[in-house]
Amino acid sequence: MTQLKETTTYLQGKITTQPQIGLILGSGLGMLADEIENPTKIKYEEIPGFPVSTVEGHAGQLVIGTLQGVEVIAMQGRFHYYEGHGLDAVTFPVRVMKELGVDKLIVTNAAGGVDRTLEPGDLMLITDHINNTGQNPLIGANVSEHGVRFPDMSTAYDRELQQVAKQAAEKLNLTLKEGVYVWNTGPSYETPAEIRMLDIIGGDAVGMSTVPEVTVARHAGIKCVGISCISNMAAGILDQPLTHDEVIETTEKVRESFLQFVKQLIQDIG
Ligand code: HPA
């Protein structure tokens, strides 16, 4: 049995629902999973084939159940490349979600604002991304049962789901900015010169996640919608150093509107 099959069979033995929407919850945004009803919670370290999360502030469990009447599977905490996991490991949960029946994925993250019209606390709909790392989770032999060798990325973020997200924000009277997310590996934050470069090449926000998961999701034919919480202005924009504490503080401040928004989004998608 392949690892993917083993993991899927293990999880199927624990759940009674068939999740439709996958949720990946970024730094400081994991509390959404606490609102899932009739939850089955399974710690990553108990799941065969799952890597183990290492960073503080990232709880590591899958939460499977119902949110807004929709069957969901949430990653409360994700795996990051900078933790030392290979991209296979980082994206393995997305493959598992696909096997469990997920066809839509909501990805969230905390990101630094590159575009000067963004402000800490903003929610930004990801309209597209730039992989600035030279890494790709699909490097290596292609497994044709999973997807094609050269997947299309022209609609990495599904247009219809973007519309649904914008309407969800309108319903809640919430300002939803839009922009292009840049993936850097981290874990060091960027230099001011790097941020000037990212601005020039078309980036609006920068972070250390999301792109690997979305790349694999698209390979697997899963439709994606992405939301960044702008937790800080990127390096050099303000005259102050960046800290992880600031990232967490800001995500805590927007917790309530973020929760409301993603719940509305799930209801409207489901
Ligand atoms: N840069 C990279 N990743 C981040 C940032 C940032 O400024 N803020 C939150 N994640």
mmCIF file of N, CA and C in Angstrom, residues 157-269:
data_model
loop_
_atom_site.group_PDB
_atom_site.id
_atom_site.type_symbol
_atom_site.label_atom_id
_atom_site.label_comp_id
_atom_site.label_asym_id
_atom_site.label_seq_id
_atom_site.Cartn_x
_atom_site.Cartn_y
_atom_site.Cartn_z
ATOM 1 N N TYR A 157 -5.938 30.512 -8.632
ATOM 2 C CA TYR A 157 -6.993 30.929 -7.699
ATOM 3 C C TYR A 157 -8.264 31.069 -8.519
ATOM 4 N N ASP A 158 -9.209 30.202 -8.249
ATOM 5 C CA ASP A 158 -10.404 30.055 -9.064
ATOM 6 C C ASP A 158 -11.202 31.366 -9.178
ATOM 7 N N ARG A 159 -11.550 31.722 -10.405
ATOM 8 C CA ARG A 159 -12.231 33.013 -10.623
ATOM 9 C C ARG A 159 -13.590 33.052 -9.943
ATOM 10 N N GLU A 160 -14.335 31.945 -10.084
ATOM 11 C CA GLU A 160 -15.666 31.908 -9.466
ATOM 12 C C GLU A 160 -15.568 32.029 -7.949
ATOM 13 N N LEU A 161 -14.632 31.299 -7.378
ATOM 14 C CA LEU A 161 -14.479 31.362 -5.921
ATOM 15 C C LEU A 161 -14.037 32.751 -5.477
ATOM 16 N N GLN A 162 -13.267 33.437 -6.306
ATOM 17 C CA GLN A 162 -12.884 34.822 -5.976
ATOM 18 C C GLN A 162 -14.128 35.702 -5.924
ATOM 19 N N GLN A 163 -15.046 35.481 -6.858
ATOM 20 C CA GLN A 163 -16.303 36.245 -6.879
ATOM 21 C C GLN A 163 -17.101 35.965 -5.608
ATOM 22 N N VAL A 164 -17.169 34.682 -5.261
ATOM 23 C CA VAL A 164 -17.909 34.297 -4.053
ATOM 24 C C VAL A 164 -17.288 34.986 -2.832
ATOM 25 N N ALA A 165 -15.963 35.025 -2.795
ATOM 26 C CA ALA A 165 -15.267 35.658 -1.664
ATOM 27 C C ALA A 165 -15.584 37.153 -1.592
ATOM 28 N N LYS A 166 -15.579 37.800 -2.737
ATOM 29 C CA LYS A 166 -15.864 39.244 -2.746
ATOM 30 C C LYS A 166 -17.291 39.516 -2.279
ATOM 31 N N GLN A 167 -18.216 38.655 -2.725
ATOM 32 C CA GLN A 167 -19.613 38.831 -2.306
ATOM 33 C C GLN A 167 -19.781 38.541 -0.816
ATOM 34 N N ALA A 168 -19.050 37.551 -0.331
ATOM 35 C CA ALA A 168 -19.116 37.239 1.105
ATOM 36 C C ALA A 168 -18.650 38.445 1.918
ATOM 37 N N ALA A 169 -17.577 39.091 1.459
ATOM 38 C CA ALA A 169 -17.058 40.277 2.158
ATOM 39 C C ALA A 169 -18.083 41.404 2.127
ATOM 40 N N GLU A 170 -18.729 41.588 0.975
ATOM 41 C CA GLU A 170 -19.752 42.636 0.845
ATOM 42 C C GLU A 170 -20.889 42.413 1.827
ATOM 43 N N LYS A 171 -21.343 41.161 1.896
ATOM 44 C CA LYS A 171 -22.446 40.834 2.805
ATOM 45 C C LYS A 171 -22.113 41.247 4.229
ATOM 46 N N LEU A 172 -20.849 41.121 4.605
ATOM 47 C CA LEU A 172 -20.433 41.408 5.977
ATOM 48 C C LEU A 172 -19.947 42.846 6.129
ATOM 49 N N ASN A 173 -20.028 43.615 5.017
ATOM 50 C CA ASN A 173 -19.563 44.987 5.057
ATOM 51 C C ASN A 173 -18.093 45.087 5.435
ATOM 52 N N LEU A 174 -17.336 44.177 4.912
ATOM 53 C CA LEU A 174 -15.931 44.055 5.295
ATOM 54 C C LEU A 174 -15.082 44.403 4.067
ATOM 55 N N THR A 175 -14.035 45.176 4.279
ATOM 56 C CA THR A 175 -13.176 45.532 3.153
ATOM 57 C C THR A 175 -12.244 44.383 2.835
ATOM 58 N N LEU A 176 -12.301 43.924 1.605
ATOM 59 C CA LEU A 176 -11.419 42.847 1.170
ATOM 60 C C LEU A 176 -10.512 43.424 0.092
ATOM 61 N N LYS A 177 -9.219 43.553 0.418
ATOM 62 C CA LYS A 177 -8.277 44.019 -0.595
ATOM 63 C C LYS A 177 -7.963 42.853 -1.520
ATOM 64 N N GLU A 178 -7.210 43.103 -2.573
ATOM 65 C CA GLU A 178 -6.865 42.040 -3.518
ATOM 66 C C GLU A 178 -5.409 42.175 -3.899
ATOM 67 N N GLY A 179 -4.767 41.077 -4.168
ATOM 68 C CA GLY A 179 -3.396 41.205 -4.635
ATOM 69 C C GLY A 179 -2.692 39.888 -4.881
ATOM 70 N N VAL A 180 -1.453 40.036 -5.309
ATOM 71 C CA VAL A 180 -0.609 38.905 -5.681
ATOM 72 C C VAL A 180 0.293 38.548 -4.489
ATOM 73 N N TYR A 181 0.277 37.264 -4.143
ATOM 74 C CA TYR A 181 1.055 36.753 -3.000
ATOM 75 C C TYR A 181 2.374 36.184 -3.514
ATOM 76 N N VAL A 182 3.454 36.572 -2.882
ATOM 77 C CA VAL A 182 4.773 36.037 -3.247
ATOM 78 C C VAL A 182 5.217 35.030 -2.184
ATOM 79 N N TRP A 183 5.662 33.868 -2.650
ATOM 80 C CA TRP A 183 6.219 32.883 -1.714
ATOM 81 C C TRP A 183 7.738 32.979 -1.674
ATOM 82 N N ASN A 184 8.269 33.281 -0.491
ATOM 83 C CA ASN A 184 9.690 33.137 -0.192
ATOM 84 C C ASN A 184 9.828 32.002 0.820
ATOM 85 N N THR A 185 10.980 31.328 0.821
ATOM 86 C CA THR A 185 11.093 30.190 1.740
ATOM 87 C C THR A 185 11.120 30.630 3.202
ATOM 88 N N GLY A 186 11.657 31.856 3.492
ATOM 89 C CA GLY A 186 11.963 32.162 4.877
ATOM 90 C C GLY A 186 13.080 31.233 5.331
ATOM 91 N N PRO A 187 13.349 31.080 6.632
ATOM 92 C CA PRO A 187 12.624 31.735 7.711
ATOM 93 C C PRO A 187 13.060 33.175 7.991
ATOM 94 N N SER A 188 14.157 33.635 7.379
ATOM 95 C CA SER A 188 14.475 35.049 7.607
ATOM 96 C C SER A 188 13.457 35.889 6.838
ATOM 97 N N TYR A 189 13.078 36.984 7.431
ATOM 98 C CA TYR A 189 12.252 37.942 6.697
ATOM 99 C C TYR A 189 13.117 38.557 5.605
ATOM 100 N N GLU A 190 12.486 39.308 4.720
ATOM 101 C CA GLU A 190 13.186 39.866 3.575
ATOM 102 C C GLU A 190 14.020 41.094 3.973
ATOM 103 N N THR A 191 14.958 41.447 3.098
ATOM 104 C CA THR A 191 15.645 42.728 3.247
ATOM 105 C C THR A 191 14.808 43.798 2.536
ATOM 106 N N PRO A 192 15.032 45.056 2.890
ATOM 107 C CA PRO A 192 14.310 46.119 2.172
ATOM 108 C C PRO A 192 14.542 46.059 0.660
ATOM 109 N N ALA A 193 15.751 45.712 0.238
ATOM 110 C CA ALA A 193 16.016 45.636 -1.216
ATOM 111 C C ALA A 193 15.192 44.526 -1.859
ATOM 112 N N GLU A 194 15.065 43.411 -1.152
ATOM 113 C CA GLU A 194 14.239 42.311 -1.681
ATOM 114 C C GLU A 194 12.776 42.737 -1.804
ATOM 115 N N ILE A 195 12.328 43.504 -0.824
ATOM 116 C CA ILE A 195 10.926 43.960 -0.875
ATOM 117 C C ILE A 195 10.733 44.941 -2.036
ATOM 118 N N ARG A 196 11.706 45.807 -2.279
ATOM 119 C CA ARG A 196 11.593 46.714 -3.442
ATOM 120 C C ARG A 196 11.503 45.879 -4.722
ATOM 121 N N MET A 197 12.304 44.814 -4.792
ATOM 122 C CA MET A 197 12.264 43.935 -5.965
ATOM 123 C C MET A 197 10.886 43.281 -6.109
ATOM 124 N N LEU A 198 10.353 42.766 -5.010
ATOM 125 C CA LEU A 198 9.050 42.083 -5.077
ATOM 126 C C LEU A 198 7.954 43.040 -5.525
ATOM 127 N N ASP A 199 8.067 44.291 -5.100
ATOM 128 C CA ASP A 199 7.114 45.309 -5.523
ATOM 129 C C ASP A 199 7.210 45.505 -7.041
ATOM 130 N N ILE A 200 8.431 45.595 -7.531
ATOM 131 C CA ILE A 200 8.648 45.823 -8.969
ATOM 132 C C ILE A 200 8.149 44.644 -9.809
ATOM 133 N N ILE A 201 8.348 43.425 -9.321
ATOM 134 C CA ILE A 201 7.932 42.268 -10.130
ATOM 135 C C ILE A 201 6.435 41.958 -10.014
ATOM 136 N N GLY A 202 5.703 42.744 -9.251
ATOM 137 C CA GLY A 202 4.253 42.569 -9.243
ATOM 138 C C GLY A 202 3.684 41.922 -7.997
ATOM 139 N N GLY A 203 4.489 41.812 -6.952
ATOM 140 C CA GLY A 203 3.985 41.243 -5.693
ATOM 141 C C GLY A 203 3.300 42.307 -4.852
ATOM 142 N N ASP A 204 2.272 41.908 -4.140
ATOM 143 C CA ASP A 204 1.571 42.810 -3.225
ATOM 144 C C ASP A 204 1.753 42.411 -1.765
ATOM 145 N N ALA A 205 1.939 41.128 -1.546
ATOM 146 C CA ALA A 205 2.138 40.625 -0.175
ATOM 147 C C ALA A 205 3.131 39.480 -0.250
ATOM 148 N N VAL A 206 3.813 39.239 0.866
ATOM 149 C CA VAL A 206 4.848 38.205 0.852
ATOM 150 C C VAL A 206 4.734 37.321 2.088
ATOM 151 N N GLY A 207 4.944 36.024 1.877
ATOM 152 C CA GLY A 207 4.879 35.094 2.988
ATOM 153 C C GLY A 207 5.662 33.828 2.701
ATOM 154 N N MET A 208 5.575 32.895 3.656
ATOM 155 C CA MET A 208 6.439 31.704 3.616
ATOM 156 C C MET A 208 5.635 30.419 3.434
ATOM 157 N N SER A 209 4.477 30.511 2.805
ATOM 158 C CA SER A 209 3.629 29.312 2.704
ATOM 159 C C SER A 209 2.742 29.368 1.468
ATOM 160 N N THR A 210 1.715 28.564 1.483
ATOM 161 C CA THR A 210 0.562 28.617 0.566
ATOM 162 C C THR A 210 0.846 28.162 -0.856
ATOM 163 N N VAL A 211 1.917 28.678 -1.469
ATOM 164 C CA VAL A 211 2.187 28.349 -2.877
ATOM 165 C C VAL A 211 2.427 26.847 -3.086
ATOM 166 N N PRO A 212 3.179 26.159 -2.202
ATOM 167 C CA PRO A 212 3.328 24.720 -2.417
ATOM 168 C C PRO A 212 1.981 23.986 -2.380
ATOM 169 N N GLU A 213 1.160 24.320 -1.395
ATOM 170 C CA GLU A 213 -0.137 23.644 -1.256
ATOM 171 C C GLU A 213 -1.035 23.921 -2.460
ATOM 172 N N VAL A 214 -1.037 25.177 -2.914
ATOM 173 C CA VAL A 214 -1.896 25.522 -4.055
ATOM 174 C C VAL A 214 -1.379 24.851 -5.333
ATOM 175 N N THR A 215 -0.072 24.752 -5.478
ATOM 176 C CA THR A 215 0.497 24.096 -6.658
ATOM 177 C C THR A 215 0.050 22.635 -6.718
ATOM 178 N N VAL A 216 0.118 21.960 -5.588
ATOM 179 C CA VAL A 216 -0.293 20.549 -5.546
ATOM 180 C C VAL A 216 -1.817 20.423 -5.698
ATOM 181 N N ALA A 217 -2.545 21.337 -5.096
ATOM 182 C CA ALA A 217 -4.008 21.310 -5.239
ATOM 183 C C ALA A 217 -4.404 21.462 -6.709
ATOM 184 N N ARG A 218 -3.760 22.362 -7.400
ATOM 185 C CA ARG A 218 -4.085 22.553 -8.822
ATOM 186 C C ARG A 218 -3.698 21.319 -9.623
ATOM 187 N N HIS A 219 -2.578 20.737 -9.309
ATOM 188 C CA HIS A 219 -2.161 19.481 -9.958
ATOM 189 C C HIS A 219 -3.244 18.424 -9.783
ATOM 190 N N ALA A 220 -3.869 18.428 -8.587
ATOM 191 C CA ALA A 220 -4.883 17.428 -8.258
ATOM 192 C C ALA A 220 -6.280 17.844 -8.721
ATOM 193 N N GLY A 221 -6.395 19.015 -9.342
ATOM 194 C CA GLY A 221 -7.697 19.463 -9.841
ATOM 195 C C GLY A 221 -8.595 20.072 -8.777
ATOM 196 N N ILE A 222 -8.019 20.458 -7.643
ATOM 197 C CA ILE A 222 -8.793 21.111 -6.577
ATOM 198 C C ILE A 222 -8.834 22.619 -6.856
ATOM 199 N N LYS A 223 -10.028 23.196 -6.729
ATOM 200 C CA LYS A 223 -10.161 24.648 -6.917
ATOM 201 C C LYS A 223 -9.740 25.368 -5.637
ATOM 202 N N CYS A 224 -9.028 26.464 -5.797
ATOM 203 C CA CYS A 224 -8.455 27.143 -4.621
ATOM 204 C C CYS A 224 -8.946 28.574 -4.483
ATOM 205 N N VAL A 225 -9.074 28.990 -3.237
ATOM 206 C CA VAL A 225 -9.290 30.404 -2.927
ATOM 207 C C VAL A 225 -8.368 30.737 -1.751
ATOM 208 N N GLY A 226 -7.698 31.873 -1.824
ATOM 209 C CA GLY A 226 -6.691 32.198 -0.819
ATOM 210 C C GLY A 226 -6.936 33.556 -0.179
ATOM 211 N N ILE A 227 -6.722 33.603 1.114
ATOM 212 C CA ILE A 227 -6.875 34.849 1.875
ATOM 213 C C ILE A 227 -5.606 35.090 2.691
ATOM 214 N N SER A 228 -5.021 36.264 2.508
ATOM 215 C CA SER A 228 -3.898 36.658 3.352
ATOM 216 C C SER A 228 -4.383 37.643 4.397
ATOM 217 N N CYS A 229 -3.926 37.439 5.623
ATOM 218 C CA CYS A 229 -4.096 38.463 6.642
ATOM 219 C C CYS A 229 -2.795 39.262 6.646
ATOM 220 N N ILE A 230 -2.895 40.533 6.330
ATOM 221 C CA ILE A 230 -1.677 41.360 6.307
ATOM 222 C C ILE A 230 -1.300 41.662 7.758
ATOM 223 N N SER A 231 -0.230 41.023 8.197
ATOM 224 C CA SER A 231 0.100 41.083 9.619
ATOM 225 C C SER A 231 1.108 42.187 9.936
ATOM 226 N N ASN A 232 1.767 42.653 8.914
ATOM 227 C CA ASN A 232 2.816 43.678 9.105
ATOM 228 C C ASN A 232 3.116 44.278 7.744
ATOM 229 N N MET A 233 3.727 45.444 7.735
ATOM 230 C CA MET A 233 4.252 45.938 6.462
ATOM 231 C C MET A 233 5.620 45.282 6.274
ATOM 232 N N ALA A 234 5.916 44.899 5.026
ATOM 233 C CA ALA A 234 7.156 44.184 4.746
ATOM 234 C C ALA A 234 8.369 45.064 5.046
ATOM 235 N N ALA A 235 9.517 44.440 5.095
ATOM 236 C CA ALA A 235 10.747 45.103 5.542
ATOM 237 C C ALA A 235 11.040 46.378 4.740
ATOM 238 N N GLY A 236 11.436 47.408 5.466
ATOM 239 C CA GLY A 236 11.876 48.643 4.819
ATOM 240 C C GLY A 236 10.760 49.631 4.533
ATOM 241 N N ILE A 237 9.510 49.176 4.611
ATOM 242 C CA ILE A 237 8.398 50.097 4.321
ATOM 243 C C ILE A 237 8.193 51.022 5.511
ATOM 244 N N LEU A 238 8.243 50.462 6.701
ATOM 245 C CA LEU A 238 8.212 51.284 7.908
ATOM 246 C C LEU A 238 9.595 51.202 8.533
ATOM 247 N N ASP A 239 9.922 52.208 9.339
ATOM 248 C CA ASP A 239 11.253 52.232 9.944
ATOM 249 C C ASP A 239 11.242 51.442 11.248
ATOM 250 N N GLN A 240 10.983 50.136 11.131
ATOM 251 C CA GLN A 240 10.966 49.309 12.345
ATOM 252 C C GLN A 240 11.272 47.865 11.969
ATOM 253 N N PRO A 241 11.914 47.141 12.890
ATOM 254 C CA PRO A 241 12.225 45.736 12.584
ATOM 255 C C PRO A 241 10.972 44.871 12.602
ATOM 256 N N LEU A 242 11.046 43.727 11.919
ATOM 257 C CA LEU A 242 9.915 42.795 11.887
ATOM 258 C C LEU A 242 10.106 41.719 12.942
ATOM 259 N N THR A 243 8.999 41.385 13.604
ATOM 260 C CA THR A 243 9.074 40.274 14.559
ATOM 261 C C THR A 243 7.871 39.357 14.381
ATOM 262 N N HIS A 244 8.074 38.093 14.752
ATOM 263 C CA HIS A 244 6.977 37.133 14.708
ATOM 264 C C HIS A 244 5.869 37.536 15.676
ATOM 265 N N ASP A 245 6.262 38.206 16.784
ATOM 266 C CA ASP A 245 5.259 38.660 17.752
ATOM 267 C C ASP A 245 4.274 39.633 17.116
ATOM 268 N N GLU A 246 4.816 40.509 16.264
ATOM 269 C CA GLU A 246 3.943 41.477 15.592
ATOM 270 C C GLU A 246 2.950 40.742 14.696
ATOM 271 N N VAL A 247 3.447 39.726 13.992
ATOM 272 C CA VAL A 247 2.601 38.931 13.101
ATOM 273 C C VAL A 247 1.440 38.323 13.900
ATOM 274 N N ILE A 248 1.774 37.730 15.039
ATOM 275 C CA ILE A 248 0.747 37.068 15.846
ATOM 276 C C ILE A 248 -0.220 38.091 16.451
ATOM 277 N N GLU A 249 0.340 39.233 16.923
ATOM 278 C CA GLU A 249 -0.510 40.281 17.513
ATOM 279 C C GLU A 249 -1.558 40.760 16.518
ATOM 280 N N THR A 250 -1.118 41.009 15.287
ATOM 281 C CA THR A 250 -2.069 41.532 14.295
ATOM 282 C C THR A 250 -3.127 40.496 13.961
ATOM 283 N N THR A 251 -2.699 39.236 13.785
ATOM 284 C CA THR A 251 -3.698 38.225 13.428
ATOM 285 C C THR A 251 -4.705 38.066 14.560
ATOM 286 N N GLU A 252 -4.259 38.269 15.796
ATOM 287 C CA GLU A 252 -5.200 38.212 16.916
ATOM 288 C C GLU A 252 -6.214 39.344 16.838
ATOM 289 N N LYS A 253 -5.741 40.522 16.402
ATOM 290 C CA LYS A 253 -6.646 41.668 16.311
ATOM 291 C C LYS A 253 -7.738 41.461 15.271
ATOM 292 N N VAL A 254 -7.396 40.812 14.175
ATOM 293 C CA VAL A 254 -8.397 40.655 13.106
ATOM 294 C C VAL A 254 -9.152 39.332 13.220
ATOM 295 N N ARG A 255 -8.850 38.594 14.275
ATOM 296 C CA ARG A 255 -9.432 37.265 14.489
ATOM 297 C C ARG A 255 -10.936 37.237 14.187
ATOM 298 N N GLU A 256 -11.670 38.181 14.785
ATOM 299 C CA GLU A 256 -13.136 38.133 14.704
ATOM 300 C C GLU A 256 -13.615 38.331 13.264
ATOM 301 N N SER A 257 -13.098 39.340 12.575
ATOM 302 C CA SER A 257 -13.561 39.571 11.199
ATOM 303 C C SER A 257 -13.085 38.453 10.266
ATOM 304 N N PHE A 258 -11.902 37.949 10.534
ATOM 305 C CA PHE A 258 -11.403 36.831 9.734
ATOM 306 C C PHE A 258 -12.323 35.608 9.880
ATOM 307 N N LEU A 259 -12.680 35.306 11.135
ATOM 308 C CA LEU A 259 -13.571 34.174 11.417
ATOM 309 C C LEU A 259 -14.899 34.327 10.700
ATOM 310 N N GLN A 260 -15.496 35.493 10.868
ATOM 311 C CA GLN A 260 -16.800 35.756 10.254
ATOM 312 C C GLN A 260 -16.709 35.600 8.741
ATOM 313 N N PHE A 261 -15.645 36.163 8.193
ATOM 314 C CA PHE A 261 -15.491 36.152 6.737
ATOM 315 C C PHE A 261 -15.330 34.735 6.198
ATOM 316 N N VAL A 262 -14.452 33.961 6.795
ATOM 317 C CA VAL A 262 -14.208 32.613 6.265
ATOM 318 C C VAL A 262 -15.444 31.728 6.469
ATOM 319 N N LYS A 263 -16.164 31.954 7.573
ATOM 320 C CA LYS A 263 -17.394 31.187 7.780
ATOM 321 C C LYS A 263 -18.428 31.526 6.716
ATOM 322 N N GLN A 264 -18.556 32.812 6.408
ATOM 323 C CA GLN A 264 -19.488 33.227 5.339
ATOM 324 C C GLN A 264 -19.069 32.609 4.005
ATOM 325 N N LEU A 265 -17.776 32.642 3.766
ATOM 326 C CA LEU A 265 -17.241 32.089 2.515
ATOM 327 C C LEU A 265 -17.578 30.593 2.408
ATOM 328 N N ILE A 266 -17.392 29.867 3.489
ATOM 329 C CA ILE A 266 -17.685 28.427 3.479
ATOM 330 C C ILE A 266 -19.176 28.192 3.207
ATOM 331 N N GLN A 267 -20.003 28.994 3.884
ATOM 332 C CA GLN A 267 -21.446 28.844 3.695
ATOM 333 C C GLN A 267 -21.809 29.103 2.231
ATOM 334 N N ASP A 268 -21.221 30.129 1.654
ATOM 335 C CA ASP A 268 -21.580 30.508 0.280
ATOM 336 C C ASP A 268 -21.002 29.535 -0.755
ATOM 337 N N ILE A 269 -19.891 28.928 -0.444
ATOM 338 C CA ILE A 269 -19.322 27.931 -1.374
ATOM 339 C C ILE A 269 -20.095 26.621 -1.266
#
